[in-house]
């Protein structure tokens, strides 16, 4: 499908008639791993086809912390990029600081409100105006497993946490690493929130990480979350600290480790390595979370620019991100599912089809919840407080779960 005439009118009429009018977009992102890099290359190519130039501003680091540090420096100095990978509550914070520009004209022309669920579009707006564009929907609560390692270990892929611990013991005894993990705060939080979703259930998960309910954050169920989280640490290897997430994924791919709890961007790594779902690897909900969906919506926020050509290029970029062609190629590479509800899913694999089915179903049951670990559920301040408590606990083998739950409530209250 070619981009609509409205898009061409908005952004690239000059590219087909007078290329001198083409603009440049500088895009800040942290998509630097194999599957992610292919996805960015597709977006760059589609924009350049329209006559605009792409200036890549990649800052490595899977959780985006380094990228946000660089962005703040650039924005404060009056030199922001055209667009930056920003999501969740951070969009509201940047909008409140007055840095973002409106995309309402593009949204109206492209009928975003008709084709993207309101759960997503609400996040993209500041004071009722579009200031960001969603790229995809990630399911965070996935377990990725290497079936060959399970077979060699005589273990079964787990569906509950109790089954996880039984399988992990067998895998460890067989000489494999049960759980591939990178010892970084956001990765620790990813595993922690998967356990919390199981133990707390969707309703109390929302109370804890969206409502910041002190009774739930410091309660008995949260003590149980910390206790099980602590037990998981027994099944990761000693080289975990500082490891990037995609390196941990490669451990599952090459049969060094049996499992990884990670969002579906991990599937992009399996795909890039030529692996087939159901044969070389399996994707199942994180233990105990079947029917639940922790969402992480990637998006780009757009900054106020003075240059007219750059503004045109910005609008072209915004429209291209939600174009069906890009939605398909990007999400096939990234491992996520399209954010549009009117997509043809025939080229997507079973992992993606399962994800889309659970996404739609969980939206009706109350089991669609925002990821705390990935900046969707609360402010960066509260998230940072949770990160600190979770990571400090995980790295202290003598830490007390009850004390950790109390610390969690106090830390979040202080950050509010």
mmCIF file of C-alpha atoms in Angstrom:
data_model
loop_
_atom_site.group_PDB
_atom_site.id
_atom_site.type_symbol
_atom_site.label_atom_id
_atom_site.label_comp_id
_atom_site.label_asym_id
_atom_site.label_seq_id
_atom_site.Cartn_x
_atom_site.Cartn_y
_atom_site.Cartn_z
ATOM 1 C CA UNK A 1 0.000 0.000 0.000
ATOM 2 C CA UNK A 2 1.304 3.422 -0.900
ATOM 3 C CA UNK A 3 0.997 6.284 1.551
ATOM 4 C CA UNK A 4 -2.211 8.189 1.068
ATOM 5 C CA UNK A 5 -2.440 11.306 -1.038
ATOM 6 C CA UNK A 6 -3.168 13.276 2.114
ATOM 7 C CA UNK A 7 0.204 12.216 3.505
ATOM 8 C CA UNK A 8 1.923 13.161 0.280
ATOM 9 C CA UNK A 9 0.239 16.541 0.343
ATOM 10 C CA UNK A 10 1.251 17.078 3.947
ATOM 11 C CA UNK A 11 4.816 16.128 3.649
ATOM 12 C CA UNK A 12 6.412 15.176 0.403
ATOM 13 C CA UNK A 13 4.820 17.053 -2.445
ATOM 14 C CA UNK A 14 8.134 18.850 -2.702
ATOM 15 C CA UNK A 15 10.016 15.562 -2.923
ATOM 16 C CA UNK A 16 8.376 14.614 -6.201
ATOM 17 C CA UNK A 17 8.458 18.099 -7.686
ATOM 18 C CA UNK A 18 11.186 20.116 -6.040
ATOM 19 C CA UNK A 19 13.492 18.097 -3.742
ATOM 20 C CA UNK A 20 15.031 21.281 -2.378
ATOM 21 C CA UNK A 21 12.003 21.567 -0.076
ATOM 22 C CA UNK A 22 12.644 18.213 1.566
ATOM 23 C CA UNK A 23 13.456 18.384 5.254
ATOM 24 C CA UNK A 24 15.474 16.427 7.773
ATOM 25 C CA UNK A 25 14.334 14.536 10.826
ATOM 26 C CA UNK A 26 16.698 13.766 13.656
ATOM 27 C CA UNK A 27 15.317 10.819 15.599
ATOM 28 C CA UNK A 28 16.483 9.807 19.071
ATOM 29 C CA UNK A 29 15.941 6.149 19.965
ATOM 30 C CA UNK A 30 17.596 3.231 21.729
ATOM 31 C CA UNK A 31 16.808 0.506 19.196
ATOM 32 C CA UNK A 32 20.282 -0.820 18.522
ATOM 33 C CA UNK A 33 19.973 -4.626 18.780
ATOM 34 C CA UNK A 34 19.501 -6.877 15.722
ATOM 35 C CA UNK A 35 15.706 -6.984 15.356
ATOM 36 C CA UNK A 36 15.327 -3.407 16.556
ATOM 37 C CA UNK A 37 17.945 -2.046 14.155
ATOM 38 C CA UNK A 38 16.145 -3.692 11.212
ATOM 39 C CA UNK A 39 12.922 -2.026 12.330
ATOM 40 C CA UNK A 40 14.510 1.430 12.473
ATOM 41 C CA UNK A 41 16.125 0.882 9.075
ATOM 42 C CA UNK A 42 12.669 0.223 7.608
ATOM 43 C CA UNK A 43 11.317 3.511 8.965
ATOM 44 C CA UNK A 44 14.354 5.404 7.716
ATOM 45 C CA UNK A 45 13.971 3.878 4.266
ATOM 46 C CA UNK A 46 10.282 4.746 3.979
ATOM 47 C CA UNK A 47 10.942 8.345 4.991
ATOM 48 C CA UNK A 48 13.843 8.723 2.570
ATOM 49 C CA UNK A 49 11.617 7.406 -0.232
ATOM 50 C CA UNK A 50 9.502 10.494 0.364
ATOM 51 C CA UNK A 51 12.498 12.772 -0.227
ATOM 52 C CA UNK A 52 13.362 13.570 3.375
ATOM 53 C CA UNK A 53 16.650 12.807 5.113
ATOM 54 C CA UNK A 54 17.020 10.881 8.354
ATOM 55 C CA UNK A 55 19.643 11.755 10.950
ATOM 56 C CA UNK A 56 20.005 8.809 13.296
ATOM 57 C CA UNK A 57 20.452 9.633 16.977
ATOM 58 C CA UNK A 58 20.828 6.195 18.565
ATOM 59 C CA UNK A 59 21.787 5.868 22.223
ATOM 60 C CA UNK A 60 22.340 2.244 23.251
ATOM 61 C CA UNK A 61 20.678 0.871 26.368
ATOM 62 C CA UNK A 62 17.570 -1.315 26.346
ATOM 63 C CA UNK A 63 15.633 0.602 28.982
ATOM 64 C CA UNK A 64 16.294 4.029 27.494
ATOM 65 C CA UNK A 65 17.772 5.621 30.628
ATOM 66 C CA UNK A 66 20.894 6.810 28.798
ATOM 67 C CA UNK A 67 18.820 8.169 25.934
ATOM 68 C CA UNK A 68 16.648 10.207 28.291
ATOM 69 C CA UNK A 69 19.709 11.732 29.930
ATOM 70 C CA UNK A 70 21.018 12.848 26.535
ATOM 71 C CA UNK A 71 17.590 14.138 25.500
ATOM 72 C CA UNK A 72 17.230 16.313 28.586
ATOM 73 C CA UNK A 73 20.596 17.924 27.906
ATOM 74 C CA UNK A 74 19.690 18.620 24.285
ATOM 75 C CA UNK A 75 16.214 19.970 25.037
ATOM 76 C CA UNK A 76 17.343 22.275 27.829
ATOM 77 C CA UNK A 77 20.062 23.696 25.576
ATOM 78 C CA UNK A 78 17.428 24.578 22.955
ATOM 79 C CA UNK A 79 18.485 21.939 20.445
ATOM 80 C CA UNK A 80 15.965 19.073 20.669
ATOM 81 C CA UNK A 81 15.727 16.346 18.013
ATOM 82 C CA UNK A 82 12.708 16.229 15.681
ATOM 83 C CA UNK A 83 11.323 13.190 17.490
ATOM 84 C CA UNK A 84 12.382 11.071 20.429
ATOM 85 C CA UNK A 85 11.391 7.671 21.730
ATOM 86 C CA UNK A 86 9.308 8.685 24.747
ATOM 87 C CA UNK A 87 6.377 6.836 26.234
ATOM 88 C CA UNK A 88 3.831 6.628 28.997
ATOM 89 C CA UNK A 89 3.769 9.299 31.676
ATOM 90 C CA UNK A 90 6.967 10.809 30.308
ATOM 91 C CA UNK A 91 4.957 12.165 27.361
ATOM 92 C CA UNK A 92 2.840 14.154 29.798
ATOM 93 C CA UNK A 93 5.922 15.444 31.593
ATOM 94 C CA UNK A 94 7.520 16.680 28.356
ATOM 95 C CA UNK A 95 4.211 18.183 27.239
ATOM 96 C CA UNK A 96 3.908 20.029 30.530
ATOM 97 C CA UNK A 97 7.352 21.539 30.012
ATOM 98 C CA UNK A 98 6.178 23.024 26.706
ATOM 99 C CA UNK A 99 8.641 21.202 24.436
ATOM 100 C CA UNK A 100 6.204 19.228 22.259
ATOM 101 C CA UNK A 101 4.336 20.167 19.087
ATOM 102 C CA UNK A 102 0.796 19.264 18.011
ATOM 103 C CA UNK A 103 0.166 16.539 15.440
ATOM 104 C CA UNK A 104 -3.601 17.003 15.308
ATOM 105 C CA UNK A 105 -3.595 17.892 11.595
ATOM 106 C CA UNK A 106 -1.855 14.619 10.695
ATOM 107 C CA UNK A 107 -4.063 12.653 13.096
ATOM 108 C CA UNK A 108 -7.232 14.051 11.530
ATOM 109 C CA UNK A 109 -6.071 13.365 7.956
ATOM 110 C CA UNK A 110 -4.975 9.824 8.797
ATOM 111 C CA UNK A 111 -7.998 9.039 11.054
ATOM 112 C CA UNK A 112 -5.898 7.852 13.971
ATOM 113 C CA UNK A 113 -8.819 7.987 16.396
ATOM 114 C CA UNK A 114 -10.734 5.514 14.210
ATOM 115 C CA UNK A 115 -7.933 2.987 13.827
ATOM 116 C CA UNK A 116 -6.073 3.015 17.166
ATOM 117 C CA UNK A 117 -7.671 1.978 20.493
ATOM 118 C CA UNK A 118 -8.420 4.825 22.900
ATOM 119 C CA UNK A 119 -6.362 3.092 25.606
ATOM 120 C CA UNK A 120 -3.382 3.955 23.414
ATOM 121 C CA UNK A 121 -4.407 7.306 21.926
ATOM 122 C CA UNK A 122 -5.143 8.755 25.368
ATOM 123 C CA UNK A 123 -1.472 8.263 26.266
ATOM 124 C CA UNK A 124 -0.371 10.042 23.074
ATOM 125 C CA UNK A 125 -2.239 13.268 23.832
ATOM 126 C CA UNK A 126 -1.392 16.225 26.055
ATOM 127 C CA UNK A 127 -4.269 18.567 26.886
ATOM 128 C CA UNK A 128 -6.348 16.742 24.277
ATOM 129 C CA UNK A 129 -3.867 17.229 21.424
ATOM 130 C CA UNK A 130 -1.695 14.567 19.807
ATOM 131 C CA UNK A 131 1.960 15.187 20.653
ATOM 132 C CA UNK A 132 3.199 11.624 20.140
ATOM 133 C CA UNK A 133 2.639 8.686 17.804
ATOM 134 C CA UNK A 134 2.340 5.055 18.965
ATOM 135 C CA UNK A 135 4.477 2.541 17.106
ATOM 136 C CA UNK A 136 3.387 -0.812 18.490
ATOM 137 C CA UNK A 137 2.106 -2.774 21.446
ATOM 138 C CA UNK A 138 4.484 -5.032 23.341
ATOM 139 C CA UNK A 139 3.370 -7.730 25.716
ATOM 140 C CA UNK A 140 5.903 -7.713 28.539
ATOM 141 C CA UNK A 141 4.816 -10.801 30.473
ATOM 142 C CA UNK A 142 6.286 -13.461 28.173
ATOM 143 C CA UNK A 143 8.468 -16.451 28.940
ATOM 144 C CA UNK A 144 10.848 -17.470 26.142
ATOM 145 C CA UNK A 145 12.095 -21.034 26.271
ATOM 146 C CA UNK A 146 14.485 -23.303 24.393
ATOM 147 C CA UNK A 147 12.690 -26.675 24.015
ATOM 148 C CA UNK A 148 15.942 -28.564 23.343
ATOM 149 C CA UNK A 149 17.317 -27.526 26.749
ATOM 150 C CA UNK A 150 14.079 -28.598 28.423
ATOM 151 C CA UNK A 151 14.218 -31.969 26.670
ATOM 152 C CA UNK A 152 17.850 -32.549 27.690
ATOM 153 C CA UNK A 153 16.948 -31.596 31.279
ATOM 154 C CA UNK A 154 13.819 -33.731 31.486
ATOM 155 C CA UNK A 155 11.798 -30.627 32.415
ATOM 156 C CA UNK A 156 8.483 -29.188 31.298
ATOM 157 C CA UNK A 157 7.932 -25.584 30.198
ATOM 158 C CA UNK A 158 6.245 -24.012 33.248
ATOM 159 C CA UNK A 159 2.806 -22.412 33.376
ATOM 160 C CA UNK A 160 2.922 -21.465 37.078
ATOM 161 C CA UNK A 161 5.635 -20.214 39.429
ATOM 162 C CA UNK A 162 5.598 -23.514 41.325
ATOM 163 C CA UNK A 163 6.209 -25.318 38.033
ATOM 164 C CA UNK A 164 8.944 -22.783 37.218
ATOM 165 C CA UNK A 165 10.884 -23.666 40.369
ATOM 166 C CA UNK A 166 10.507 -27.423 39.739
ATOM 167 C CA UNK A 167 11.729 -27.034 36.136
ATOM 168 C CA UNK A 168 14.559 -24.706 37.167
ATOM 169 C CA UNK A 169 15.917 -27.301 39.622
ATOM 170 C CA UNK A 170 16.012 -29.964 36.900
ATOM 171 C CA UNK A 171 17.629 -27.603 34.404
ATOM 172 C CA UNK A 172 20.254 -26.519 36.927
ATOM 173 C CA UNK A 173 21.031 -30.148 37.773
ATOM 174 C CA UNK A 174 21.481 -30.890 34.056
ATOM 175 C CA UNK A 175 24.177 -28.219 33.825
ATOM 176 C CA UNK A 176 22.257 -25.441 32.107
ATOM 177 C CA UNK A 177 21.378 -21.934 33.297
ATOM 178 C CA UNK A 178 17.645 -22.007 34.126
ATOM 179 C CA UNK A 179 16.954 -18.299 33.626
ATOM 180 C CA UNK A 180 18.901 -15.954 31.347
ATOM 181 C CA UNK A 181 18.878 -12.525 32.938
ATOM 182 C CA UNK A 182 20.679 -9.221 32.659
ATOM 183 C CA UNK A 183 21.426 -7.565 35.976
ATOM 184 C CA UNK A 184 20.151 -4.087 35.122
ATOM 185 C CA UNK A 185 17.468 -2.243 37.074
ATOM 186 C CA UNK A 186 14.854 -2.324 34.309
ATOM 187 C CA UNK A 187 15.410 -6.031 33.714
ATOM 188 C CA UNK A 188 15.118 -6.772 37.430
ATOM 189 C CA UNK A 189 11.865 -4.803 37.435
ATOM 190 C CA UNK A 190 10.599 -6.745 34.398
ATOM 191 C CA UNK A 191 10.920 -10.046 36.249
ATOM 192 C CA UNK A 192 9.580 -8.507 39.468
ATOM 193 C CA UNK A 193 6.404 -7.167 37.825
ATOM 194 C CA UNK A 194 5.714 -10.530 36.156
ATOM 195 C CA UNK A 195 5.806 -12.197 39.566
ATOM 196 C CA UNK A 196 3.696 -9.372 41.008
ATOM 197 C CA UNK A 197 1.075 -9.811 38.289
ATOM 198 C CA UNK A 198 0.754 -13.477 39.220
ATOM 199 C CA UNK A 199 0.757 -13.064 43.004
ATOM 200 C CA UNK A 200 -1.279 -9.845 43.246
ATOM 201 C CA UNK A 201 -3.676 -10.448 40.354
ATOM 202 C CA UNK A 202 -4.594 -7.730 37.867
ATOM 203 C CA UNK A 203 -6.722 -5.659 40.257
ATOM 204 C CA UNK A 204 -4.131 -5.380 43.018
ATOM 205 C CA UNK A 205 -1.353 -4.957 40.444
ATOM 206 C CA UNK A 206 -3.134 -1.804 39.264
ATOM 207 C CA UNK A 207 -3.667 -0.668 42.858
ATOM 208 C CA UNK A 208 0.058 -1.060 43.521
ATOM 209 C CA UNK A 209 1.663 0.337 40.387
ATOM 210 C CA UNK A 210 -0.956 2.698 38.942
ATOM 211 C CA UNK A 211 -2.843 3.927 42.013
ATOM 212 C CA UNK A 212 0.263 3.631 44.232
ATOM 213 C CA UNK A 213 -1.898 2.214 47.020
ATOM 214 C CA UNK A 214 0.235 2.054 50.160
ATOM 215 C CA UNK A 215 -1.716 -0.861 51.652
ATOM 216 C CA UNK A 216 -0.980 -3.036 48.632
ATOM 217 C CA UNK A 217 2.601 -1.824 48.144
ATOM 218 C CA UNK A 218 3.484 -2.678 51.733
ATOM 219 C CA UNK A 219 1.028 -5.530 52.262
ATOM 220 C CA UNK A 220 1.306 -9.283 52.813
ATOM 221 C CA UNK A 221 0.850 -10.124 49.143
ATOM 222 C CA UNK A 222 3.780 -7.876 48.259
ATOM 223 C CA UNK A 223 5.886 -9.690 50.866
ATOM 224 C CA UNK A 224 5.086 -12.900 48.960
ATOM 225 C CA UNK A 225 6.090 -11.209 45.687
ATOM 226 C CA UNK A 226 9.497 -10.334 47.137
ATOM 227 C CA UNK A 227 9.944 -13.832 48.592
ATOM 228 C CA UNK A 228 9.328 -15.502 45.216
ATOM 229 C CA UNK A 229 11.434 -12.886 43.433
ATOM 230 C CA UNK A 230 14.279 -13.711 45.815
ATOM 231 C CA UNK A 231 13.943 -17.411 45.050
ATOM 232 C CA UNK A 232 14.215 -16.721 41.294
ATOM 233 C CA UNK A 233 17.692 -15.291 41.884
ATOM 234 C CA UNK A 234 18.906 -18.817 42.661
ATOM 235 C CA UNK A 235 18.458 -19.742 39.017
ATOM 236 C CA UNK A 236 20.431 -17.031 37.233
ATOM 237 C CA UNK A 237 24.186 -17.127 36.644
ATOM 238 C CA UNK A 238 26.884 -15.125 38.398
ATOM 239 C CA UNK A 239 27.782 -13.218 35.223
ATOM 240 C CA UNK A 240 24.354 -11.572 35.115
ATOM 241 C CA UNK A 241 25.276 -8.078 36.462
ATOM 242 C CA UNK A 242 25.414 -5.498 33.684
ATOM 243 C CA UNK A 243 24.437 -7.915 30.913
ATOM 244 C CA UNK A 244 22.292 -6.404 28.136
ATOM 245 C CA UNK A 245 18.886 -7.981 27.569
ATOM 246 C CA UNK A 246 19.658 -9.145 24.018
ATOM 247 C CA UNK A 247 22.803 -10.918 25.255
ATOM 248 C CA UNK A 248 20.577 -12.787 27.712
ATOM 249 C CA UNK A 249 18.214 -13.648 24.833
ATOM 250 C CA UNK A 250 21.166 -15.030 22.847
ATOM 251 C CA UNK A 251 21.872 -17.390 25.760
ATOM 252 C CA UNK A 252 18.441 -18.943 25.209
ATOM 253 C CA UNK A 253 18.909 -18.945 21.433
ATOM 254 C CA UNK A 254 22.240 -20.802 21.616
ATOM 255 C CA UNK A 255 21.115 -23.296 24.264
ATOM 256 C CA UNK A 256 23.221 -21.996 27.119
ATOM 257 C CA UNK A 257 20.107 -21.080 29.106
ATOM 258 C CA UNK A 258 16.601 -22.505 29.170
ATOM 259 C CA UNK A 259 14.369 -19.471 29.707
ATOM 260 C CA UNK A 260 14.087 -15.695 29.756
ATOM 261 C CA UNK A 261 11.302 -13.539 31.180
ATOM 262 C CA UNK A 262 11.224 -10.600 28.789
ATOM 263 C CA UNK A 263 8.886 -8.595 26.590
ATOM 264 C CA UNK A 264 8.178 -9.690 23.041
ATOM 265 C CA UNK A 265 10.991 -7.567 21.627
ATOM 266 C CA UNK A 266 13.007 -10.690 22.485
ATOM 267 C CA UNK A 267 11.240 -12.414 19.593
ATOM 268 C CA UNK A 268 12.954 -10.001 17.216
ATOM 269 C CA UNK A 269 16.265 -11.517 18.294
ATOM 270 C CA UNK A 270 15.048 -15.063 17.623
ATOM 271 C CA UNK A 271 13.769 -13.947 14.226
ATOM 272 C CA UNK A 272 17.034 -12.185 13.376
ATOM 273 C CA UNK A 273 18.859 -15.422 14.268
ATOM 274 C CA UNK A 274 16.679 -17.378 11.843
ATOM 275 C CA UNK A 275 14.837 -19.289 14.574
ATOM 276 C CA UNK A 276 11.260 -20.549 14.182
ATOM 277 C CA UNK A 277 8.588 -20.310 16.907
ATOM 278 C CA UNK A 278 7.223 -23.672 18.019
ATOM 279 C CA UNK A 279 10.375 -25.402 16.781
ATOM 280 C CA UNK A 280 13.518 -23.614 17.931
ATOM 281 C CA UNK A 281 11.820 -21.706 20.746
ATOM 282 C CA UNK A 282 8.458 -21.387 22.456
ATOM 283 C CA UNK A 283 6.647 -18.343 23.756
ATOM 284 C CA UNK A 284 4.243 -18.746 26.661
ATOM 285 C CA UNK A 285 2.848 -16.290 29.223
ATOM 286 C CA UNK A 286 5.154 -15.616 32.160
ATOM 287 C CA UNK A 287 4.369 -18.193 34.877
ATOM 288 C CA UNK A 288 0.932 -17.664 36.380
ATOM 289 C CA UNK A 289 -0.119 -14.828 34.022
ATOM 290 C CA UNK A 290 -2.084 -16.568 31.267
ATOM 291 C CA UNK A 291 -4.946 -14.337 30.126
ATOM 292 C CA UNK A 292 -3.212 -11.247 31.529
ATOM 293 C CA UNK A 293 -1.399 -8.701 29.381
ATOM 294 C CA UNK A 294 1.195 -6.233 30.665
ATOM 295 C CA UNK A 295 1.446 -3.625 27.932
ATOM 296 C CA UNK A 296 4.350 -1.490 26.846
ATOM 297 C CA UNK A 297 3.492 0.901 24.017
ATOM 298 C CA UNK A 298 6.503 2.300 22.192
ATOM 299 C CA UNK A 299 5.976 5.808 20.855
ATOM 300 C CA UNK A 300 7.737 8.852 19.497
ATOM 301 C CA UNK A 301 7.064 12.312 20.897
ATOM 302 C CA UNK A 302 7.537 15.229 18.515
ATOM 303 C CA UNK A 303 9.357 18.402 19.498
ATOM 304 C CA UNK A 304 8.631 22.004 18.558
ATOM 305 C CA UNK A 305 10.868 23.055 15.661
ATOM 306 C CA UNK A 306 11.301 26.434 13.899
ATOM 307 C CA UNK A 307 12.457 25.245 10.471
ATOM 308 C CA UNK A 308 9.533 24.828 8.019
ATOM 309 C CA UNK A 309 11.155 22.026 6.002
ATOM 310 C CA UNK A 310 11.904 20.111 9.181
ATOM 311 C CA UNK A 311 8.301 20.575 10.289
ATOM 312 C CA UNK A 312 7.133 19.032 7.002
ATOM 313 C CA UNK A 313 9.503 16.115 7.488
ATOM 314 C CA UNK A 314 8.184 15.694 11.027
ATOM 315 C CA UNK A 315 4.620 15.373 9.750
ATOM 316 C CA UNK A 316 5.741 12.855 7.136
ATOM 317 C CA UNK A 317 7.444 10.813 9.846
ATOM 318 C CA UNK A 318 4.360 10.928 12.069
ATOM 319 C CA UNK A 319 2.098 9.687 9.278
ATOM 320 C CA UNK A 320 4.557 7.009 8.156
ATOM 321 C CA UNK A 321 4.807 5.474 11.636
ATOM 322 C CA UNK A 322 1.093 4.596 11.597
ATOM 323 C CA UNK A 323 0.983 3.640 7.917
ATOM 324 C CA UNK A 324 -0.074 0.002 7.456
ATOM 325 C CA UNK A 325 3.033 -0.888 5.457
ATOM 326 C CA UNK A 326 5.337 0.306 8.196
ATOM 327 C CA UNK A 327 3.189 -1.180 10.966
ATOM 328 C CA UNK A 328 3.538 -4.563 9.312
ATOM 329 C CA UNK A 329 7.268 -4.546 8.558
ATOM 330 C CA UNK A 330 8.208 -2.902 11.861
ATOM 331 C CA UNK A 331 6.273 -5.287 14.061
ATOM 332 C CA UNK A 332 7.370 -8.359 12.116
ATOM 333 C CA UNK A 333 10.965 -7.326 12.819
ATOM 334 C CA UNK A 334 10.436 -6.068 16.372
ATOM 335 C CA UNK A 335 8.405 -8.987 17.704
ATOM 336 C CA UNK A 336 5.530 -6.765 18.831
ATOM 337 C CA UNK A 337 2.002 -6.430 17.450
ATOM 338 C CA UNK A 338 0.589 -3.517 15.417
ATOM 339 C CA UNK A 339 -1.102 -0.731 17.299
ATOM 340 C CA UNK A 340 -3.741 -0.413 14.570
ATOM 341 C CA UNK A 341 -6.844 -2.592 14.937
ATOM 342 C CA UNK A 342 -7.519 -2.798 11.176
ATOM 343 C CA UNK A 343 -4.381 -4.722 10.238
ATOM 344 C CA UNK A 344 -4.089 -7.876 8.154
ATOM 345 C CA UNK A 345 -2.269 -10.280 10.518
ATOM 346 C CA UNK A 346 -1.711 -13.075 7.970
ATOM 347 C CA UNK A 347 2.077 -12.615 7.898
ATOM 348 C CA UNK A 348 2.437 -12.768 11.690
ATOM 349 C CA UNK A 349 3.486 -15.889 13.581
ATOM 350 C CA UNK A 350 1.640 -17.727 16.339
ATOM 351 C CA UNK A 351 3.343 -15.750 19.115
ATOM 352 C CA UNK A 352 2.025 -12.498 17.635
ATOM 353 C CA UNK A 353 -1.433 -13.947 16.973
ATOM 354 C CA UNK A 354 -1.622 -15.165 20.582
ATOM 355 C CA UNK A 355 -0.480 -11.732 21.755
ATOM 356 C CA UNK A 356 -3.110 -9.910 19.683
ATOM 357 C CA UNK A 357 -5.861 -12.264 20.884
ATOM 358 C CA UNK A 358 -4.897 -11.765 24.541
ATOM 359 C CA UNK A 359 -4.538 -7.999 23.986
ATOM 360 C CA UNK A 360 -8.106 -7.709 22.711
ATOM 361 C CA UNK A 361 -9.573 -10.156 25.255
ATOM 362 C CA UNK A 362 -7.770 -8.702 28.289
ATOM 363 C CA UNK A 363 -9.050 -5.242 27.387
ATOM 364 C CA UNK A 364 -12.571 -6.528 28.156
ATOM 365 C CA UNK A 365 -11.736 -8.464 31.352
ATOM 366 C CA UNK A 366 -9.665 -5.906 33.262
ATOM 367 C CA UNK A 367 -6.507 -7.960 32.744
ATOM 368 C CA UNK A 368 -4.843 -5.442 30.403
ATOM 369 C CA UNK A 369 -2.429 -3.613 32.691
ATOM 370 C CA UNK A 370 0.355 -1.072 32.091
ATOM 371 C CA UNK A 371 3.963 -2.080 32.666
ATOM 372 C CA UNK A 372 5.629 -0.493 35.683
ATOM 373 C CA UNK A 373 9.055 -1.648 34.550
ATOM 374 C CA UNK A 374 8.677 0.034 31.172
ATOM 375 C CA UNK A 375 7.315 3.409 32.193
ATOM 376 C CA UNK A 376 3.646 2.872 31.389
ATOM 377 C CA UNK A 377 2.019 2.742 34.823
ATOM 378 C CA UNK A 378 3.350 5.690 36.768
ATOM 379 C CA UNK A 379 5.709 8.647 36.838
ATOM 380 C CA UNK A 380 9.441 8.332 36.313
ATOM 381 C CA UNK A 381 9.910 9.397 39.953
ATOM 382 C CA UNK A 382 7.793 6.578 41.384
ATOM 383 C CA UNK A 383 9.276 4.118 38.914
ATOM 384 C CA UNK A 384 12.798 5.130 39.975
ATOM 385 C CA UNK A 385 11.910 4.570 43.620
ATOM 386 C CA UNK A 386 10.568 1.094 42.813
ATOM 387 C CA UNK A 387 13.652 0.280 40.741
ATOM 388 C CA UNK A 388 15.957 1.147 43.641
ATOM 389 C CA UNK A 389 14.147 -1.030 46.164
ATOM 390 C CA UNK A 390 13.716 -3.952 43.763
ATOM 391 C CA UNK A 391 17.312 -4.022 42.511
ATOM 392 C CA UNK A 392 18.872 -3.541 45.947
ATOM 393 C CA UNK A 393 16.750 -6.386 47.277
ATOM 394 C CA UNK A 394 17.553 -8.679 44.342
ATOM 395 C CA UNK A 395 21.281 -8.183 44.789
ATOM 396 C CA UNK A 396 21.273 -8.857 48.539
ATOM 397 C CA UNK A 397 20.892 -12.562 49.281
ATOM 398 C CA UNK A 398 20.177 -11.862 52.957
ATOM 399 C CA UNK A 399 17.479 -9.243 52.326
ATOM 400 C CA UNK A 400 14.188 -9.683 54.167
ATOM 401 C CA UNK A 401 11.022 -9.738 51.975
ATOM 402 C CA UNK A 402 8.854 -8.181 54.675
ATOM 403 C CA UNK A 403 11.311 -5.351 55.166
ATOM 404 C CA UNK A 404 11.501 -4.889 51.381
ATOM 405 C CA UNK A 405 7.739 -4.456 51.058
ATOM 406 C CA UNK A 406 7.816 -1.825 53.795
ATOM 407 C CA UNK A 407 10.707 -0.054 52.054
ATOM 408 C CA UNK A 408 8.798 -0.158 48.761
ATOM 409 C CA UNK A 409 5.777 1.627 50.203
ATOM 410 C CA UNK A 410 7.925 4.237 51.919
ATOM 411 C CA UNK A 411 10.059 4.863 48.833
ATOM 412 C CA UNK A 412 7.044 5.321 46.560
ATOM 413 C CA UNK A 413 5.349 7.623 49.059
ATOM 414 C CA UNK A 414 8.470 9.772 49.192
ATOM 415 C CA UNK A 415 8.516 9.988 45.376
ATOM 416 C CA UNK A 416 4.863 11.071 45.067
#
